[in-house]
Short mmCIF file of C-alpha atoms in Angstrom, two decimals:
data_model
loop_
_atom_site.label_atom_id
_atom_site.label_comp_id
_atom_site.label_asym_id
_atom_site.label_seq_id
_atom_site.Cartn_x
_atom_site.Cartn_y
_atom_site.Cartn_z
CA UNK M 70 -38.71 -16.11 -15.55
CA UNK M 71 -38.62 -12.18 -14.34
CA UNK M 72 -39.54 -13.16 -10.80
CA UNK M 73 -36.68 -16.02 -11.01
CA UNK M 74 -34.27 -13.31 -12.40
CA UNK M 75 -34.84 -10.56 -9.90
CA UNK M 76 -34.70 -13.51 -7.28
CA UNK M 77 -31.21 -13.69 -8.45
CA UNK M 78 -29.64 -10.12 -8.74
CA UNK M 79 -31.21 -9.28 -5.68
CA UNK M 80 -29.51 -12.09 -4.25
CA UNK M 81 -26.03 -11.15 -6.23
CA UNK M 82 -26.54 -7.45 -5.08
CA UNK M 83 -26.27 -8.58 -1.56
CA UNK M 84 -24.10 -10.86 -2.00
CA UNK M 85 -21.38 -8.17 -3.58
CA UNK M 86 -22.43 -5.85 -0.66
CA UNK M 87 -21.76 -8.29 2.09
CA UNK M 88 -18.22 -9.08 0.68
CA UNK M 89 -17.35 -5.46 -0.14
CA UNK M 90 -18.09 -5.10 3.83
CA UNK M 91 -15.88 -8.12 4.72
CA UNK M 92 -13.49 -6.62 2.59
CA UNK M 93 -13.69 -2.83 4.18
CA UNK M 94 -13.72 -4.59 7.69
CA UNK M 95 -10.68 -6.30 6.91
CA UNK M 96 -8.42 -3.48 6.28
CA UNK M 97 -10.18 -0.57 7.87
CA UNK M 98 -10.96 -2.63 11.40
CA UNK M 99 -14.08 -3.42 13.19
CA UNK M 100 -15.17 0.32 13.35
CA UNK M 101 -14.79 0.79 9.42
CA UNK M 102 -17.88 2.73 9.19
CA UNK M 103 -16.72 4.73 12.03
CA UNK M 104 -13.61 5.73 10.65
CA UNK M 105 -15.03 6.54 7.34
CA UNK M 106 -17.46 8.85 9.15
CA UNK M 107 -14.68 10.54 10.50
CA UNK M 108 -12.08 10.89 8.03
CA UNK M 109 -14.54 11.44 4.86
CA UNK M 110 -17.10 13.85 6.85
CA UNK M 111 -15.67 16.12 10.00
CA UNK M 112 -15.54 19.64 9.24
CA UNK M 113 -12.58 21.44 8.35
CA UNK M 114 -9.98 22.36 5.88
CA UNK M 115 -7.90 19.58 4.21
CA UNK M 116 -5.18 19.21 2.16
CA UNK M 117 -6.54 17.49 -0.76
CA UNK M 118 -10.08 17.32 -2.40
CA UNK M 119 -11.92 15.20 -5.35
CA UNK M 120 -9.87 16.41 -8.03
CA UNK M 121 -6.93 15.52 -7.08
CA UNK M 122 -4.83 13.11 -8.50
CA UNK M 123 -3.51 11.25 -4.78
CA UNK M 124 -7.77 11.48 -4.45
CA UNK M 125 -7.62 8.90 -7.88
CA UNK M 126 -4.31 6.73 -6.57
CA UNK M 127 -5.40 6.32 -2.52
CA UNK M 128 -9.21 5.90 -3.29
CA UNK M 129 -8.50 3.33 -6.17
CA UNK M 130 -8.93 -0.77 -5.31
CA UNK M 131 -4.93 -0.94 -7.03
CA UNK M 132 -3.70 0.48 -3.72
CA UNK M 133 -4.48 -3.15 -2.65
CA UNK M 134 -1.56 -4.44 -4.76
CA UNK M 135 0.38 -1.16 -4.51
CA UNK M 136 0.30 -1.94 -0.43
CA UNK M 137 2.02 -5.07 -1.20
CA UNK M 138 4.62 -3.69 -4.10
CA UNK M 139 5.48 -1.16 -1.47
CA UNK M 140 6.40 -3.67 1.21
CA UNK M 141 8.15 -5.79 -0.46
CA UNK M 142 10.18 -3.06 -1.98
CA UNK M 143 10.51 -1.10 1.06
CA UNK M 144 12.07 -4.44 2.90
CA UNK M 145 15.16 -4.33 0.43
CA UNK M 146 16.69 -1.74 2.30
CA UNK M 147 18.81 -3.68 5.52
CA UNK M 148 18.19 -0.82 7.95
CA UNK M 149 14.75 0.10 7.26
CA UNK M 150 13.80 -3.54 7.10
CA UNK M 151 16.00 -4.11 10.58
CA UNK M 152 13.68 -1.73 12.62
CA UNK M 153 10.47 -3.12 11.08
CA UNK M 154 11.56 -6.67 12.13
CA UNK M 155 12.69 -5.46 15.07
CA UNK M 156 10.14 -2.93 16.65
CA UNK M 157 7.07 -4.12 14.96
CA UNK M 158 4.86 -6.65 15.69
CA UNK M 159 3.74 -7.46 11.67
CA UNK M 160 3.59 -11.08 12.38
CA UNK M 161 1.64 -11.28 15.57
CA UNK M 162 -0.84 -8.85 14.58
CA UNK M 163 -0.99 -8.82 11.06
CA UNK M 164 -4.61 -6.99 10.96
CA UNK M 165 -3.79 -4.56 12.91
CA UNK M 166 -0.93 -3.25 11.29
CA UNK M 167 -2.85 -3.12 8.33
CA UNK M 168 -6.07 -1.12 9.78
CA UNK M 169 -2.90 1.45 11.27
CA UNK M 170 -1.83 1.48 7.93
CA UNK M 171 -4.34 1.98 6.46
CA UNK M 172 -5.60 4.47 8.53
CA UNK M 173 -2.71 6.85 8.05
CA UNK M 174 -2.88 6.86 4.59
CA UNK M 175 -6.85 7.57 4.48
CA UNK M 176 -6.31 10.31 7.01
CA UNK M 177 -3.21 12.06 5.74
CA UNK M 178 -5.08 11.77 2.10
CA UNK M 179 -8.99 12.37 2.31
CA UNK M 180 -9.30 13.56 6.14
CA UNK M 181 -9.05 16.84 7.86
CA UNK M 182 -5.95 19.01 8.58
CA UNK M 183 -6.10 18.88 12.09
CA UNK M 184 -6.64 15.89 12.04
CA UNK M 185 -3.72 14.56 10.03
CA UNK M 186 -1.24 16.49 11.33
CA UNK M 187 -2.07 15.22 14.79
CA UNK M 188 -1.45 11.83 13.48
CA UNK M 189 1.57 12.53 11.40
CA UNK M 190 3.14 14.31 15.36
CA UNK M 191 2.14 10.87 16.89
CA UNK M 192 4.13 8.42 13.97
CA UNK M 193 7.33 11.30 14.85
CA UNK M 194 6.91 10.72 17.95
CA UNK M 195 6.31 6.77 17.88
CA UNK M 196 9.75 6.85 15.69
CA UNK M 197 12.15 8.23 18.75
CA UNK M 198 12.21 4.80 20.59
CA UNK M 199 12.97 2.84 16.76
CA UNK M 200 16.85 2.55 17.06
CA UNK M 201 19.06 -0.57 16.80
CA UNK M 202 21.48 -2.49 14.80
CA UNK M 203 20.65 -4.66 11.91
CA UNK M 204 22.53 -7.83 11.08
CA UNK M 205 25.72 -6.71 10.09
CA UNK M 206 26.13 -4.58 13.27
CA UNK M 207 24.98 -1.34 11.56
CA UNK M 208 22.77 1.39 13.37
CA UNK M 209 20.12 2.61 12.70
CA UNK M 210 17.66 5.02 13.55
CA UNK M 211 13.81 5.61 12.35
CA UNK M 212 14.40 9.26 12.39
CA UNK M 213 17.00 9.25 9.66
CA UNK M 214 15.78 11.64 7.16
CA UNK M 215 17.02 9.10 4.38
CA UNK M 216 15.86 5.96 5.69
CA UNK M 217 12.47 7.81 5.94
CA UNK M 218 12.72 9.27 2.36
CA UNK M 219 13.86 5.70 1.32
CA UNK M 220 10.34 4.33 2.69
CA UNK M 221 8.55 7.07 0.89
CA UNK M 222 10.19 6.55 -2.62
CA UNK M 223 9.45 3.04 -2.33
CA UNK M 224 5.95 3.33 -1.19
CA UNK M 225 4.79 6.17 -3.93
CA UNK M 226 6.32 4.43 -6.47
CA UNK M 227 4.59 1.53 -6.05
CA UNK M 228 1.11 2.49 -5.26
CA UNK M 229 2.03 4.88 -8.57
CA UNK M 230 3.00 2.11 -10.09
CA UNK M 231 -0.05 -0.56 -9.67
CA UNK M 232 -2.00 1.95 -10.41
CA UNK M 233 -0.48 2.77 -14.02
CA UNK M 234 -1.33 -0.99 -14.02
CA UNK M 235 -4.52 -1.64 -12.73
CA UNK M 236 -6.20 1.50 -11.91
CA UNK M 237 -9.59 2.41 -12.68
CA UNK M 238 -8.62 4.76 -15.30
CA UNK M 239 -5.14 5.47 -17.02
CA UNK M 240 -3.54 8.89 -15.85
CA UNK M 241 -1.45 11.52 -17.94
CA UNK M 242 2.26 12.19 -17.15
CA UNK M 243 0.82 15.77 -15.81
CA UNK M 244 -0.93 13.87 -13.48
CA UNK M 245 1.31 11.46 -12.22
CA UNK M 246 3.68 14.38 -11.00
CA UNK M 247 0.72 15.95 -9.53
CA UNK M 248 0.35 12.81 -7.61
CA UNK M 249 4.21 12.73 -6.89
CA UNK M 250 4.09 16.37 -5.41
CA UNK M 251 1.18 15.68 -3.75
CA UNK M 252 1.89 12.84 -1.89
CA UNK M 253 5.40 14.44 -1.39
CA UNK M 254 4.18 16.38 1.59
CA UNK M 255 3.40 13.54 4.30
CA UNK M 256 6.89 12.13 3.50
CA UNK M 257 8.33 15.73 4.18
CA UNK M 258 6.61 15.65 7.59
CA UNK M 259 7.17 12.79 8.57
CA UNK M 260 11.26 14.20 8.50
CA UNK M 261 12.21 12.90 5.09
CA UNK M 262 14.97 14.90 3.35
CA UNK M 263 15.16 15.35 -0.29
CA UNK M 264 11.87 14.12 -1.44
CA UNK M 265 10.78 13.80 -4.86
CA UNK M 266 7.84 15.63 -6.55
CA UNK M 267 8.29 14.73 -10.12
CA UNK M 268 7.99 11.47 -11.72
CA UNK M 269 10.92 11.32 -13.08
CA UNK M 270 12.85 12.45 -9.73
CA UNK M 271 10.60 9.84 -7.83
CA UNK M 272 12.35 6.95 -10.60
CA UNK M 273 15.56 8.62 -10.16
CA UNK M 274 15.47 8.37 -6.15
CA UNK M 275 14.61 4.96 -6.27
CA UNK M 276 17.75 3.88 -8.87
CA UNK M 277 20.03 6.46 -5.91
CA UNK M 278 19.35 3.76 -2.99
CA UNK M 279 20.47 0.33 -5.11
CA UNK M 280 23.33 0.38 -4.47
CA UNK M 281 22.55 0.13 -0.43
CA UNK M 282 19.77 -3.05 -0.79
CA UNK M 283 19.72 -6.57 -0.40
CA UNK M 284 17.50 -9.02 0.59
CA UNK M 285 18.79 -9.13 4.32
CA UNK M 286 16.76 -12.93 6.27
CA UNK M 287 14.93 -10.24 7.56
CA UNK M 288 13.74 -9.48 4.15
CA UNK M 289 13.85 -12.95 2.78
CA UNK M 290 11.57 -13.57 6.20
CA UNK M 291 9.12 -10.97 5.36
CA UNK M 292 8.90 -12.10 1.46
CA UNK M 293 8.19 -15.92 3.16
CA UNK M 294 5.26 -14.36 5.58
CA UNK M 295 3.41 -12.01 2.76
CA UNK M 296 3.94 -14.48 -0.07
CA UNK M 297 4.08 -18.06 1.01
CA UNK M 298 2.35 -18.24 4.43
CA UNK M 299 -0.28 -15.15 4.49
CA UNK M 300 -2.49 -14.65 7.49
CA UNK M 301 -5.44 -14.50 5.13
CA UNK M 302 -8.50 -17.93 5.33
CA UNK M 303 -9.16 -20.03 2.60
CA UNK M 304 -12.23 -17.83 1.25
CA UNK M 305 -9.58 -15.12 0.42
CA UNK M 306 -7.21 -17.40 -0.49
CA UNK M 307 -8.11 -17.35 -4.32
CA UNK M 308 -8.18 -13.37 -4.65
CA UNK M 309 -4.72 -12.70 -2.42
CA UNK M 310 -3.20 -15.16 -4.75
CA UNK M 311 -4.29 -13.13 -7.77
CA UNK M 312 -3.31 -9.82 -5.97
CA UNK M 313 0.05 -11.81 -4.71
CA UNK M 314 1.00 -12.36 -8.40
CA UNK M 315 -0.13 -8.83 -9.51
CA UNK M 316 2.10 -7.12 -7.13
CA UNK M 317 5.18 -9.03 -7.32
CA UNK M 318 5.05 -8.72 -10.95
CA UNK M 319 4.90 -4.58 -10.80
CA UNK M 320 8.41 -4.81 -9.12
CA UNK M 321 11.31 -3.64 -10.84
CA UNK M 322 12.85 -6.85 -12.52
CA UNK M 323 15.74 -6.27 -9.80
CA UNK M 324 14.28 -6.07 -6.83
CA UNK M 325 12.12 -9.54 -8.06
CA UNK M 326 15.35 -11.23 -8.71
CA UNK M 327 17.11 -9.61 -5.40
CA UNK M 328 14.14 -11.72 -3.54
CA UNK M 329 14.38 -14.41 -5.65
CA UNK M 330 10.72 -14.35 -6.99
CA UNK M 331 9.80 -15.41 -10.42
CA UNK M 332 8.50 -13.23 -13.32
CA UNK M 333 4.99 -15.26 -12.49
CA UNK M 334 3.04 -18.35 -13.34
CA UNK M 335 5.01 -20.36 -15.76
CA UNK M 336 7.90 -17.87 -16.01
CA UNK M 337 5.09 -15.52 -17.59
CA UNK M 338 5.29 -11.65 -16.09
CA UNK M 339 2.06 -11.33 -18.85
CA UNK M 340 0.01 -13.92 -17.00
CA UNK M 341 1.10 -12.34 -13.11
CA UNK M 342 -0.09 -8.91 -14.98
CA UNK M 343 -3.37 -10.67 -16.13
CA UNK M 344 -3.96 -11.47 -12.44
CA UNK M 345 -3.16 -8.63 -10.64
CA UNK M 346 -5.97 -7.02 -13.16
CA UNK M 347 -8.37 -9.65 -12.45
CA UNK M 348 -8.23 -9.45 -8.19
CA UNK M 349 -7.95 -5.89 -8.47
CA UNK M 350 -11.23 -5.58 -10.67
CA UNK M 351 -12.83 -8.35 -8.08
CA UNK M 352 -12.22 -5.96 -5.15
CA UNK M 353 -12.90 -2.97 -6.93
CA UNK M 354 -16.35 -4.71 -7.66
CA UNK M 355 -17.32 -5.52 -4.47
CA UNK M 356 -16.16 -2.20 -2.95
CA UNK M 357 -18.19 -0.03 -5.45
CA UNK M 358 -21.50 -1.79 -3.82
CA UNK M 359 -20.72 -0.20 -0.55
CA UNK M 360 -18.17 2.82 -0.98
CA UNK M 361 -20.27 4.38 -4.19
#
């Protein structure tokens, strides 16, 4: 019976490892390990260390819903959503705008100095060449300090937000604004004007740009592709939908309604809640096997 059981957990142990690989691969890219190298372990000064409280949002397994929250919040707005649609190539290469992504946000938030300001002058520079109209004829530009504070507000807030819901551990109001302020700088150099450091400034920002949102097709188009039609294989199929459900139910009851999502499985914002914590503990799980 001991040989049959350490048969088994040895088997289970590498098991979790392989998927929390998969998992890494999947986001990160190919050259995960590479990147992690990089970021985690050059030498040199950085913004941010293990204390912190962005250290506790950006290196929790929530950011996996938060990512989600964030987009479809940040698609609300008509002109932000118009150059995304427009200049970006989410649907064709799905992956890879999630490793970029993702490799922003690990950079700007665990990696060097030099290193993340060299990546925030590249995204200002990418961001000269993002002009158009959107559907209604109006112009816009990706340089517009309040389109760019816009995609901030929505982004912080929601990885703020899925984490107050299924984060590791719960965090005081203290730290929450630290988090606000902290994450505050890449938004500020990236050229957005006006941006919050405070909780209660970030919640305040967010109610400022109602009044301009609405679920544009190219909204309604991007809520279709992340919700009903992911690029994900039937292995992950089971813990996207859990994730799907989890972040759609940390929107604000308005912006659900403006996309014309229900409160979750059987009209039940509880149950959505129940498995956003479930696919979030899943992926933490398998991550802690190879991240420590």
């Amino acid at each position: 019976m001991p040989v049959m059981t350490t048969t088994a957990s040895r088997l289970l142990t590498g098991a979790r490892r392989r998927a929390g690989l998969m998992v890494r691969s999947r986001i990160a890219g190919d050259d995960a390990a590479e990147q992690r190298q990089r970021i985690w372990h050059s030498e040199g000064d950085r913004w941010n260390s293990s204390g912190d409280a962005i250290y506790a949002v950006h290196g929790d397994a929530s950011m996996f819903a938060g990512g989600l929250t964030a987009l479809l919040l940040q698609s609300l707005h008509p002109l932000a959503m118009a150059g995304v649609a427009d200049h970006s190539d989410y649907r064709g290469d799905p992956w890879g705008r999630l490793h970029r992504t993702s490799q922003f946000i690990a950079t700007t938030t665990f990696g060097t100095i030099s290193d993340a300001t060299d990546l925030i002058r590249a995204i200002n520079g990418m961001h000269r060449s993002v002009v158009g109209v959107d559907y209604r004829g109006r112009p816009y530009d990706a340089r517009d300090p309040l389109l760019l504070r816009w995609v901030h507000v929505a982004e912080i807030w929601s990885f703020l937000e899925c984490h107050r819901l299924y984060g590791r551990a719960p965090m005081s109001p203290g730290r929450q604004d630290e988090y606000v302020r902290q994450a505050s700088r890449t938004g500020i150099m990236l050229g957005a004007r006006g941006v919050p450091t405070t909780v209660g400034e970030l919640a305040a920002a967010l109610e400022e740009y109602r009044p301009e949102l609405e679920a544009s097709p190219a909204a309604l188009d991007a809520r279709h592709f992340l919700l009903d039609e992911p690029p994900v294989g039937w292995t992950a199929g089971p813990a996207y939908a859990m994730l799907r459900e989890g972040a759609v139910a940390a929107l604000p009851p308005w912006a659900r309604g403006s996309l014309g999502l229900s409160d979750g499985p059987f009209g039940s914002r509880d149950a959505a809640l129940l498995l956003g914590r479930a696919g979030v503990s899943a992926l933490r799980w398998v991550l802690d096997a190879v991240e420590g």
